[in-house]
């Protein structure tokens, strides 16, 4: 199947998923000076109060924290969104070293890692599976991580990583409220894009925050001990699980006011 290696990596995904060469692929390089300041863009509302995190799992391409799918679940609305979107999971992308690892770039700058909070349009669709392929089906919040001070809440995630070292492993992670992983400023860029891994559906309204959060080098090292491989397989370190920026193909990127 697909991966991030020499033979199965992003440059060969188009063979199994022709949409890889589509007109609204993600990630992209964001050029702030070329963004459109859309004054009609209202602040994004993030309401993560009722947060029933179910657990943390290694799905073989990243580490993800899953949320229960309930009516009053955590979600986001307003901003560029016309409907309410419900949080399904969040996961990360990172590199072999601190100088790279993010998927989106800003004026060509790469960050150490990128957190994706994946939401689906529960106002319009019955299930995530239905929404994942619909043009207005998903909304993903992107948060850049850069190395600096230790993040006071990320330890709840990094402390659990040793329990999900292998592909297919999962562990309990109760009541983790991801609001603590958002930057102080909710200034964002937004554009129409896609999943950044196969099946690469063009179903995502991307909302990428300008301000990165700080995590320590030690916290990043814990991500790099995860494995792409299963328990009995040859060990393959989980790192460089990011897709490089894709052609903008005439899309405009809007900037919010906050
Ligand atoms: N990296 S990303 O664009 O945020 C992303 C989010 C969800 C998926 N896929 C997903 O959640 N699939 C679950 C079953 O279809 C793939 C990539
Ligand atoms: Zn992602």
Short mmCIF file of N, CA and C in Angstrom, two decimals, residues 61-222:
data_model
loop_
_atom_site.label_atom_id
_atom_site.label_comp_id
_atom_site.label_asym_id
_atom_site.label_seq_id
_atom_site.Cartn_x
_atom_site.Cartn_y
_atom_site.Cartn_z
N UNK A 61 0.53 5.38 9.90
CA UNK A 61 1.07 6.55 9.18
C UNK A 61 1.18 7.75 10.12
N UNK A 62 0.47 7.70 11.24
CA UNK A 62 0.63 8.76 12.24
C UNK A 62 0.15 8.23 13.57
N UNK A 63 0.12 9.08 14.58
CA UNK A 63 -0.48 8.73 15.87
C UNK A 63 -1.70 9.64 16.02
N UNK A 64 -2.85 9.05 16.35
CA UNK A 64 -4.11 9.81 16.37
C UNK A 64 -4.84 9.62 17.69
N UNK A 65 -5.46 10.70 18.16
CA UNK A 65 -6.35 10.65 19.34
C UNK A 65 -7.77 10.76 18.79
N UNK A 66 -8.59 9.74 19.10
CA UNK A 66 -9.96 9.64 18.55
C UNK A 66 -10.97 10.19 19.54
N UNK A 67 -12.08 10.75 19.03
CA UNK A 67 -13.16 11.27 19.87
C UNK A 67 -14.46 10.54 19.63
N UNK A 68 -15.25 10.44 20.70
CA UNK A 68 -16.56 9.79 20.60
C UNK A 68 -17.43 10.64 19.67
N UNK A 69 -18.27 9.96 18.90
CA UNK A 69 -19.10 10.64 17.91
C UNK A 69 -20.48 10.92 18.50
N UNK A 70 -20.58 11.97 19.33
CA UNK A 70 -21.88 12.23 19.98
C UNK A 70 -22.41 13.59 19.53
N UNK A 71 -23.75 13.73 19.61
CA UNK A 71 -24.41 14.97 19.18
C UNK A 71 -23.76 16.20 19.80
N UNK A 72 -23.60 16.16 21.14
CA UNK A 72 -23.10 17.38 21.80
C UNK A 72 -21.56 17.36 21.83
N UNK A 73 -20.94 16.60 20.91
CA UNK A 73 -19.48 16.47 20.94
C UNK A 73 -18.79 17.79 20.63
N UNK A 74 -17.47 17.80 20.76
CA UNK A 74 -16.68 19.00 20.49
C UNK A 74 -16.73 19.36 19.01
N UNK A 75 -16.69 20.67 18.75
CA UNK A 75 -16.76 21.04 17.35
C UNK A 75 -16.36 22.47 17.08
N UNK A 76 -16.41 22.85 15.80
CA UNK A 76 -16.06 24.21 15.38
C UNK A 76 -17.16 24.74 14.46
N UNK A 77 -17.34 26.06 14.46
CA UNK A 77 -18.26 26.68 13.52
C UNK A 77 -17.91 28.15 13.33
N UNK A 78 -18.64 28.79 12.41
CA UNK A 78 -18.37 30.15 11.93
C UNK A 78 -17.02 30.20 11.22
N UNK A 79 -16.38 31.38 11.19
CA UNK A 79 -15.17 31.46 10.37
C UNK A 79 -15.57 31.25 8.92
N UNK A 80 -14.86 30.46 8.17
CA UNK A 80 -15.21 30.22 6.76
C UNK A 80 -16.30 29.17 6.58
N UNK A 81 -16.79 28.62 7.72
CA UNK A 81 -17.68 27.47 7.65
C UNK A 81 -19.16 27.89 7.64
N UNK A 82 -19.97 27.20 6.83
CA UNK A 82 -21.42 27.47 6.80
C UNK A 82 -22.16 26.51 7.72
N UNK A 83 -21.51 25.45 8.14
CA UNK A 83 -22.17 24.48 9.01
C UNK A 83 -21.31 24.23 10.25
N UNK A 84 -21.84 23.41 11.17
CA UNK A 84 -21.09 23.01 12.37
C UNK A 84 -20.36 21.71 12.04
N UNK A 85 -19.09 21.66 12.40
CA UNK A 85 -18.26 20.48 12.12
C UNK A 85 -17.83 19.84 13.44
N UNK A 86 -17.91 18.52 13.50
CA UNK A 86 -17.66 17.78 14.75
C UNK A 86 -16.27 17.15 14.74
N UNK A 87 -15.55 17.27 15.86
CA UNK A 87 -14.20 16.70 15.97
C UNK A 87 -14.24 15.18 15.94
N UNK A 88 -13.42 14.60 15.04
CA UNK A 88 -13.34 13.12 14.95
C UNK A 88 -12.03 12.64 15.56
N UNK A 89 -10.92 13.27 15.19
CA UNK A 89 -9.60 12.84 15.67
C UNK A 89 -8.62 13.97 15.43
N UNK A 90 -7.47 13.89 16.15
CA UNK A 90 -6.36 14.75 15.77
C UNK A 90 -5.10 13.89 15.69
N UNK A 91 -4.15 14.31 14.89
CA UNK A 91 -2.91 13.57 14.66
C UNK A 91 -1.82 14.56 14.28
N UNK A 92 -0.61 14.04 14.10
CA UNK A 92 0.54 14.90 13.83
C UNK A 92 1.31 14.41 12.60
N UNK A 93 2.12 15.31 12.02
CA UNK A 93 3.09 14.98 10.98
C UNK A 93 4.42 15.57 11.45
N UNK A 94 5.54 14.86 11.26
CA UNK A 94 6.81 15.37 11.73
C UNK A 94 7.96 14.82 10.89
N UNK A 95 9.17 15.32 11.13
CA UNK A 95 10.34 14.96 10.32
C UNK A 95 11.34 14.14 11.11
N UNK A 96 12.49 13.87 10.43
CA UNK A 96 13.59 13.12 11.07
C UNK A 96 14.37 14.06 11.98
N UNK A 97 14.36 15.36 11.62
CA UNK A 97 15.07 16.39 12.39
C UNK A 97 14.12 17.55 12.62
N UNK A 98 14.52 18.47 13.53
CA UNK A 98 13.62 19.58 13.89
C UNK A 98 13.41 20.60 12.77
N UNK A 99 14.29 20.64 11.74
CA UNK A 99 14.19 21.73 10.75
C UNK A 99 13.04 21.50 9.76
N UNK A 100 12.46 20.30 9.75
CA UNK A 100 11.33 20.04 8.82
C UNK A 100 10.34 19.08 9.49
N UNK A 101 9.20 18.90 8.82
CA UNK A 101 8.19 17.99 9.39
C UNK A 101 6.77 18.44 9.14
N UNK A 102 6.59 19.78 8.96
CA UNK A 102 5.22 20.26 8.70
C UNK A 102 4.82 19.94 7.26
N UNK A 103 3.53 20.00 6.99
CA UNK A 103 3.01 19.76 5.63
C UNK A 103 2.82 21.10 4.92
N UNK A 104 2.04 22.00 5.52
CA UNK A 104 1.97 23.36 4.97
C UNK A 104 3.29 24.06 5.27
N UNK A 105 3.65 25.00 4.37
CA UNK A 105 4.83 25.84 4.61
C UNK A 105 4.37 27.28 4.47
N UNK A 106 5.14 28.21 5.05
CA UNK A 106 4.78 29.64 5.02
C UNK A 106 5.95 30.40 4.41
N UNK A 107 5.76 30.96 3.22
CA UNK A 107 6.88 31.56 2.47
C UNK A 107 8.04 30.57 2.38
N UNK A 108 7.71 29.29 2.18
CA UNK A 108 8.74 28.27 2.03
C UNK A 108 9.32 27.77 3.34
N UNK A 109 8.89 28.38 4.48
CA UNK A 109 9.44 27.92 5.78
C UNK A 109 8.74 26.65 6.24
N UNK A 110 9.54 25.66 6.62
CA UNK A 110 8.97 24.42 7.17
C UNK A 110 9.04 24.52 8.70
N UNK A 111 8.08 23.91 9.37
CA UNK A 111 8.07 23.86 10.83
C UNK A 111 8.43 22.45 11.27
N UNK A 112 8.69 22.28 12.55
CA UNK A 112 9.09 20.98 13.10
C UNK A 112 8.01 19.93 12.97
N UNK A 113 6.77 20.35 13.10
CA UNK A 113 5.66 19.40 13.04
C UNK A 113 4.38 20.18 12.73
N UNK A 114 3.32 19.44 12.41
CA UNK A 114 2.01 20.06 12.16
C UNK A 114 0.94 19.16 12.76
N UNK A 115 0.11 19.78 13.60
CA UNK A 115 -1.03 19.10 14.24
C UNK A 115 -2.26 19.32 13.37
N UNK A 116 -3.01 18.25 13.10
CA UNK A 116 -4.26 18.35 12.33
C UNK A 116 -5.43 17.89 13.19
N UNK A 117 -6.39 18.80 13.40
CA UNK A 117 -7.62 18.45 14.13
C UNK A 117 -8.71 18.28 13.07
N UNK A 118 -9.16 17.03 12.91
CA UNK A 118 -10.03 16.65 11.80
C UNK A 118 -11.50 16.67 12.23
N UNK A 119 -12.31 17.49 11.54
CA UNK A 119 -13.73 17.64 11.88
C UNK A 119 -14.56 17.28 10.64
N UNK A 120 -15.80 16.79 10.87
CA UNK A 120 -16.67 16.48 9.73
C UNK A 120 -18.00 17.19 9.86
N UNK A 121 -18.63 17.48 8.71
CA UNK A 121 -19.84 18.29 8.64
C UNK A 121 -21.05 17.48 9.10
N UNK A 122 -21.26 17.49 10.43
CA UNK A 122 -22.35 16.69 11.02
C UNK A 122 -23.70 17.37 10.84
N UNK A 123 -23.69 18.63 10.33
CA UNK A 123 -24.97 19.30 10.07
C UNK A 123 -25.59 18.73 8.81
N UNK A 124 -24.72 18.28 7.89
CA UNK A 124 -25.20 17.92 6.54
C UNK A 124 -25.10 16.42 6.27
N UNK A 125 -24.20 15.73 6.93
CA UNK A 125 -23.98 14.31 6.62
C UNK A 125 -24.23 13.47 7.88
N UNK A 126 -24.56 12.17 7.62
CA UNK A 126 -24.92 11.27 8.74
C UNK A 126 -23.69 10.69 9.42
N UNK A 127 -22.67 10.42 8.60
CA UNK A 127 -21.48 9.76 9.18
C UNK A 127 -20.21 10.42 8.64
N UNK A 128 -19.10 10.18 9.32
CA UNK A 128 -17.79 10.66 8.87
C UNK A 128 -17.47 10.07 7.50
N UNK A 129 -17.76 8.76 7.34
CA UNK A 129 -17.45 8.06 6.09
C UNK A 129 -18.13 8.71 4.89
N UNK A 130 -19.36 9.21 5.15
CA UNK A 130 -20.09 9.89 4.06
C UNK A 130 -19.44 11.25 3.79
N UNK A 131 -19.07 11.93 4.86
CA UNK A 131 -18.54 13.31 4.74
C UNK A 131 -17.14 13.33 4.13
N UNK A 132 -16.35 12.27 4.37
CA UNK A 132 -14.91 12.30 4.02
C UNK A 132 -14.67 12.49 2.52
N UNK A 133 -15.71 12.15 1.71
CA UNK A 133 -15.56 12.25 0.25
C UNK A 133 -16.36 13.42 -0.33
N UNK A 134 -17.06 14.19 0.53
CA UNK A 134 -17.91 15.28 0.02
C UNK A 134 -17.14 16.60 -0.03
N UNK A 135 -17.37 17.44 -1.04
CA UNK A 135 -16.57 18.66 -1.20
C UNK A 135 -16.62 19.60 0.01
N UNK A 136 -17.72 19.56 0.77
CA UNK A 136 -17.82 20.39 2.01
C UNK A 136 -17.91 19.47 3.22
N UNK A 137 -17.28 18.31 3.12
CA UNK A 137 -17.45 17.30 4.15
C UNK A 137 -16.59 17.46 5.38
N UNK A 138 -15.35 17.99 5.18
CA UNK A 138 -14.41 18.05 6.31
C UNK A 138 -13.88 19.46 6.51
N UNK A 139 -13.48 19.74 7.76
CA UNK A 139 -12.75 20.97 8.08
C UNK A 139 -11.59 20.54 8.98
N UNK A 140 -10.37 20.86 8.57
CA UNK A 140 -9.20 20.46 9.37
C UNK A 140 -8.47 21.71 9.84
N UNK A 141 -8.23 21.78 11.17
CA UNK A 141 -7.44 22.87 11.74
C UNK A 141 -5.99 22.44 11.70
N UNK A 142 -5.12 23.30 11.16
CA UNK A 142 -3.69 23.02 11.13
C UNK A 142 -2.97 23.93 12.12
N UNK A 143 -2.16 23.31 12.99
CA UNK A 143 -1.38 24.07 13.97
C UNK A 143 0.09 23.72 13.78
N UNK A 144 0.93 24.74 13.56
CA UNK A 144 2.37 24.50 13.41
C UNK A 144 3.00 24.32 14.79
N UNK A 145 3.95 23.38 14.89
CA UNK A 145 4.72 23.18 16.11
C UNK A 145 6.15 23.59 15.80
N UNK A 146 6.75 24.40 16.72
CA UNK A 146 8.18 24.71 16.57
C UNK A 146 8.85 24.42 17.89
N UNK A 147 10.16 24.13 17.84
CA UNK A 147 10.85 23.75 19.08
C UNK A 147 11.20 25.00 19.90
N UNK A 148 11.02 24.87 21.19
CA UNK A 148 11.32 25.96 22.13
C UNK A 148 11.03 25.44 23.52
N UNK A 149 10.19 26.18 24.26
CA UNK A 149 9.83 25.76 25.63
C UNK A 149 9.01 24.47 25.58
N UNK A 150 9.07 23.72 26.68
CA UNK A 150 8.26 22.50 26.79
C UNK A 150 6.77 22.90 26.81
N UNK A 151 5.93 22.14 26.10
CA UNK A 151 4.49 22.43 26.09
C UNK A 151 3.88 21.76 27.31
N UNK A 152 3.18 22.56 28.13
CA UNK A 152 2.69 22.05 29.42
C UNK A 152 1.58 21.00 29.32
N UNK A 153 0.88 20.93 28.17
CA UNK A 153 -0.20 19.93 28.07
C UNK A 153 0.17 18.78 27.15
N UNK A 154 1.17 19.00 26.27
CA UNK A 154 1.50 17.96 25.28
C UNK A 154 2.03 16.70 25.97
N UNK A 155 2.52 16.82 27.21
CA UNK A 155 3.11 15.64 27.88
C UNK A 155 2.06 14.54 28.04
N UNK A 156 0.76 14.93 28.13
CA UNK A 156 -0.28 13.89 28.27
C UNK A 156 -0.29 13.00 27.02
N UNK A 157 0.09 13.60 25.87
CA UNK A 157 0.15 12.83 24.61
C UNK A 157 1.51 12.10 24.54
N UNK A 158 2.60 12.84 24.73
CA UNK A 158 3.93 12.22 24.56
C UNK A 158 4.16 11.11 25.59
N UNK A 159 3.56 11.23 26.80
CA UNK A 159 3.72 10.17 27.81
C UNK A 159 3.02 8.88 27.35
N UNK A 160 2.04 9.00 26.46
CA UNK A 160 1.28 7.82 26.02
C UNK A 160 1.91 7.17 24.79
N UNK A 161 2.87 7.86 24.15
CA UNK A 161 3.40 7.36 22.88
C UNK A 161 4.11 6.01 23.02
N UNK A 162 4.73 5.80 24.17
CA UNK A 162 5.45 4.52 24.33
C UNK A 162 4.47 3.34 24.32
N UNK A 163 3.20 3.62 24.59
CA UNK A 163 2.19 2.53 24.62
C UNK A 163 1.65 2.24 23.22
N UNK A 164 1.96 3.11 22.24
CA UNK A 164 1.45 2.90 20.87
C UNK A 164 2.60 2.90 19.88
N UNK A 165 3.69 2.26 20.28
CA UNK A 165 4.94 2.24 19.47
C UNK A 165 4.72 1.59 18.12
N UNK A 166 3.96 0.50 18.11
CA UNK A 166 3.80 -0.29 16.89
C UNK A 166 2.51 0.04 16.14
N UNK A 167 2.57 -0.12 14.80
CA UNK A 167 1.39 0.03 13.94
C UNK A 167 0.30 -0.91 14.46
N UNK A 168 -0.92 -0.38 14.59
CA UNK A 168 -2.04 -1.21 15.03
C UNK A 168 -2.24 -1.22 16.53
N UNK A 169 -1.35 -0.55 17.29
CA UNK A 169 -1.52 -0.55 18.75
C UNK A 169 -2.37 0.66 19.16
N UNK A 170 -3.10 0.50 20.27
CA UNK A 170 -3.83 1.65 20.81
C UNK A 170 -3.90 1.57 22.32
N UNK A 171 -4.17 2.70 22.93
CA UNK A 171 -4.20 2.77 24.40
C UNK A 171 -5.28 3.75 24.82
N UNK A 172 -5.66 3.67 26.10
CA UNK A 172 -6.65 4.62 26.62
C UNK A 172 -6.04 6.00 26.69
N UNK A 173 -6.86 7.02 26.42
CA UNK A 173 -6.46 8.39 26.68
C UNK A 173 -7.77 9.13 26.95
N UNK A 174 -8.09 9.32 28.22
CA UNK A 174 -9.40 9.83 28.59
C UNK A 174 -9.40 11.36 28.71
N UNK A 175 -10.54 11.97 28.32
CA UNK A 175 -10.79 13.39 28.61
C UNK A 175 -9.62 14.30 28.29
N UNK A 176 -9.05 14.12 27.09
CA UNK A 176 -8.02 15.07 26.67
C UNK A 176 -8.71 16.18 25.87
N UNK A 177 -8.64 17.40 26.37
CA UNK A 177 -9.27 18.52 25.68
C UNK A 177 -8.22 19.21 24.80
N UNK A 178 -8.32 19.08 23.47
CA UNK A 178 -7.27 19.60 22.58
C UNK A 178 -7.25 21.13 22.45
N UNK A 179 -8.18 21.80 23.17
CA UNK A 179 -8.16 23.28 23.11
C UNK A 179 -6.79 23.79 23.57
N UNK A 180 -6.16 23.03 24.49
CA UNK A 180 -4.86 23.45 25.04
C UNK A 180 -3.74 23.36 24.01
N UNK A 181 -4.02 22.74 22.86
CA UNK A 181 -2.99 22.63 21.82
C UNK A 181 -3.11 23.75 20.79
N UNK A 182 -4.10 24.62 20.95
CA UNK A 182 -4.27 25.73 19.99
C UNK A 182 -3.40 26.91 20.40
N UNK A 183 -2.94 27.71 19.44
CA UNK A 183 -2.12 28.88 19.77
C UNK A 183 -2.97 29.97 20.43
N UNK A 184 -2.31 30.97 21.04
CA UNK A 184 -3.06 32.06 21.70
C UNK A 184 -3.94 32.77 20.67
N UNK A 185 -3.32 33.18 19.55
CA UNK A 185 -4.08 33.89 18.52
C UNK A 185 -4.73 32.89 17.56
N UNK A 186 -6.00 33.10 17.28
CA UNK A 186 -6.71 32.22 16.34
C UNK A 186 -6.75 32.85 14.95
N UNK A 187 -5.80 33.78 14.66
CA UNK A 187 -5.68 34.29 13.29
C UNK A 187 -5.38 33.12 12.37
N UNK A 188 -6.08 33.02 11.24
CA UNK A 188 -5.88 31.85 10.39
C UNK A 188 -5.89 32.22 8.91
N UNK A 189 -5.33 31.29 8.12
CA UNK A 189 -5.47 31.31 6.67
C UNK A 189 -6.44 30.19 6.33
N UNK A 190 -7.25 30.35 5.28
CA UNK A 190 -8.18 29.28 4.91
C UNK A 190 -8.26 29.13 3.40
N UNK A 191 -8.38 27.88 2.96
CA UNK A 191 -8.48 27.61 1.51
C UNK A 191 -9.11 26.24 1.34
N UNK A 192 -9.57 25.96 0.10
CA UNK A 192 -10.20 24.66 -0.21
C UNK A 192 -9.12 23.67 -0.65
N UNK A 193 -9.07 22.53 0.04
CA UNK A 193 -8.04 21.55 -0.26
C UNK A 193 -8.50 20.12 -0.08
N UNK A 194 -7.53 19.28 0.30
CA UNK A 194 -7.78 17.83 0.31
C UNK A 194 -7.19 17.18 1.56
N UNK A 195 -7.47 15.88 1.70
CA UNK A 195 -6.72 15.05 2.65
C UNK A 195 -5.27 15.06 2.17
N UNK A 196 -4.29 15.02 3.08
CA UNK A 196 -2.89 15.03 2.65
C UNK A 196 -2.31 13.62 2.61
N UNK A 197 -3.18 12.61 2.83
CA UNK A 197 -2.75 11.23 2.64
C UNK A 197 -3.82 10.54 1.79
N UNK A 198 -3.45 9.45 1.11
CA UNK A 198 -4.49 8.70 0.40
C UNK A 198 -5.67 8.40 1.33
N UNK A 199 -6.91 8.46 0.87
CA UNK A 199 -7.35 8.60 -0.53
C UNK A 199 -7.35 10.01 -1.11
N UNK A 200 -6.76 11.01 -0.38
CA UNK A 200 -6.54 12.36 -0.95
C UNK A 200 -7.84 13.03 -1.42
N UNK A 201 -8.98 12.64 -0.82
CA UNK A 201 -10.27 13.25 -1.20
C UNK A 201 -10.21 14.77 -1.14
N UNK A 202 -10.79 15.45 -2.12
CA UNK A 202 -10.81 16.93 -2.16
C UNK A 202 -12.05 17.41 -1.41
N UNK A 203 -12.01 17.19 -0.10
CA UNK A 203 -13.19 17.38 0.76
C UNK A 203 -12.91 18.26 1.97
N UNK A 204 -11.76 18.95 1.98
CA UNK A 204 -11.33 19.66 3.19
C UNK A 204 -11.33 21.18 3.04
N UNK A 205 -12.03 21.85 3.98
CA UNK A 205 -11.83 23.29 4.16
C UNK A 205 -10.69 23.40 5.17
N UNK A 206 -9.53 23.85 4.71
CA UNK A 206 -8.36 23.99 5.58
C UNK A 206 -8.40 25.30 6.31
N UNK A 207 -8.10 25.25 7.61
CA UNK A 207 -8.00 26.44 8.46
C UNK A 207 -6.67 26.32 9.18
N UNK A 208 -5.66 27.07 8.72
CA UNK A 208 -4.30 26.94 9.24
C UNK A 208 -3.97 28.18 10.09
N UNK A 209 -3.65 27.97 11.36
CA UNK A 209 -3.34 29.10 12.24
C UNK A 209 -1.96 29.66 11.93
N UNK A 210 -1.89 31.01 11.95
CA UNK A 210 -0.62 31.68 11.67
C UNK A 210 0.40 31.41 12.77
N UNK A 211 -0.06 31.45 14.02
CA UNK A 211 0.86 31.37 15.15
C UNK A 211 1.20 29.92 15.51
N UNK A 212 2.48 29.56 15.54
CA UNK A 212 2.83 28.20 15.96
C UNK A 212 2.74 28.04 17.47
N UNK A 213 2.68 26.80 17.94
CA UNK A 213 2.82 26.53 19.38
C UNK A 213 4.25 26.01 19.59
N UNK A 214 4.75 26.15 20.82
CA UNK A 214 6.10 25.71 21.14
C UNK A 214 6.07 24.37 21.85
N UNK A 215 6.98 23.48 21.42
CA UNK A 215 7.16 22.20 22.10
C UNK A 215 8.66 22.02 22.28
N UNK A 216 9.07 21.19 23.24
CA UNK A 216 10.52 21.04 23.45
C UNK A 216 11.09 19.99 22.51
N UNK A 217 12.42 20.05 22.34
CA UNK A 217 13.10 19.04 21.51
C UNK A 217 12.86 17.64 22.08
N UNK A 218 12.86 17.55 23.41
CA UNK A 218 12.64 16.24 24.06
C UNK A 218 11.25 15.70 23.73
N UNK A 219 10.26 16.60 23.71
CA UNK A 219 8.90 16.16 23.38
C UNK A 219 8.85 15.66 21.94
N UNK A 220 9.58 16.36 21.03
CA UNK A 220 9.59 15.90 19.63
C UNK A 220 10.28 14.55 19.50
N UNK A 221 11.35 14.33 20.28
CA UNK A 221 12.09 13.06 20.18
C UNK A 221 11.18 11.88 20.49
N UNK A 222 10.17 12.11 21.34
CA UNK A 222 9.28 10.98 21.71
C UNK A 222 8.44 10.54 20.50
#
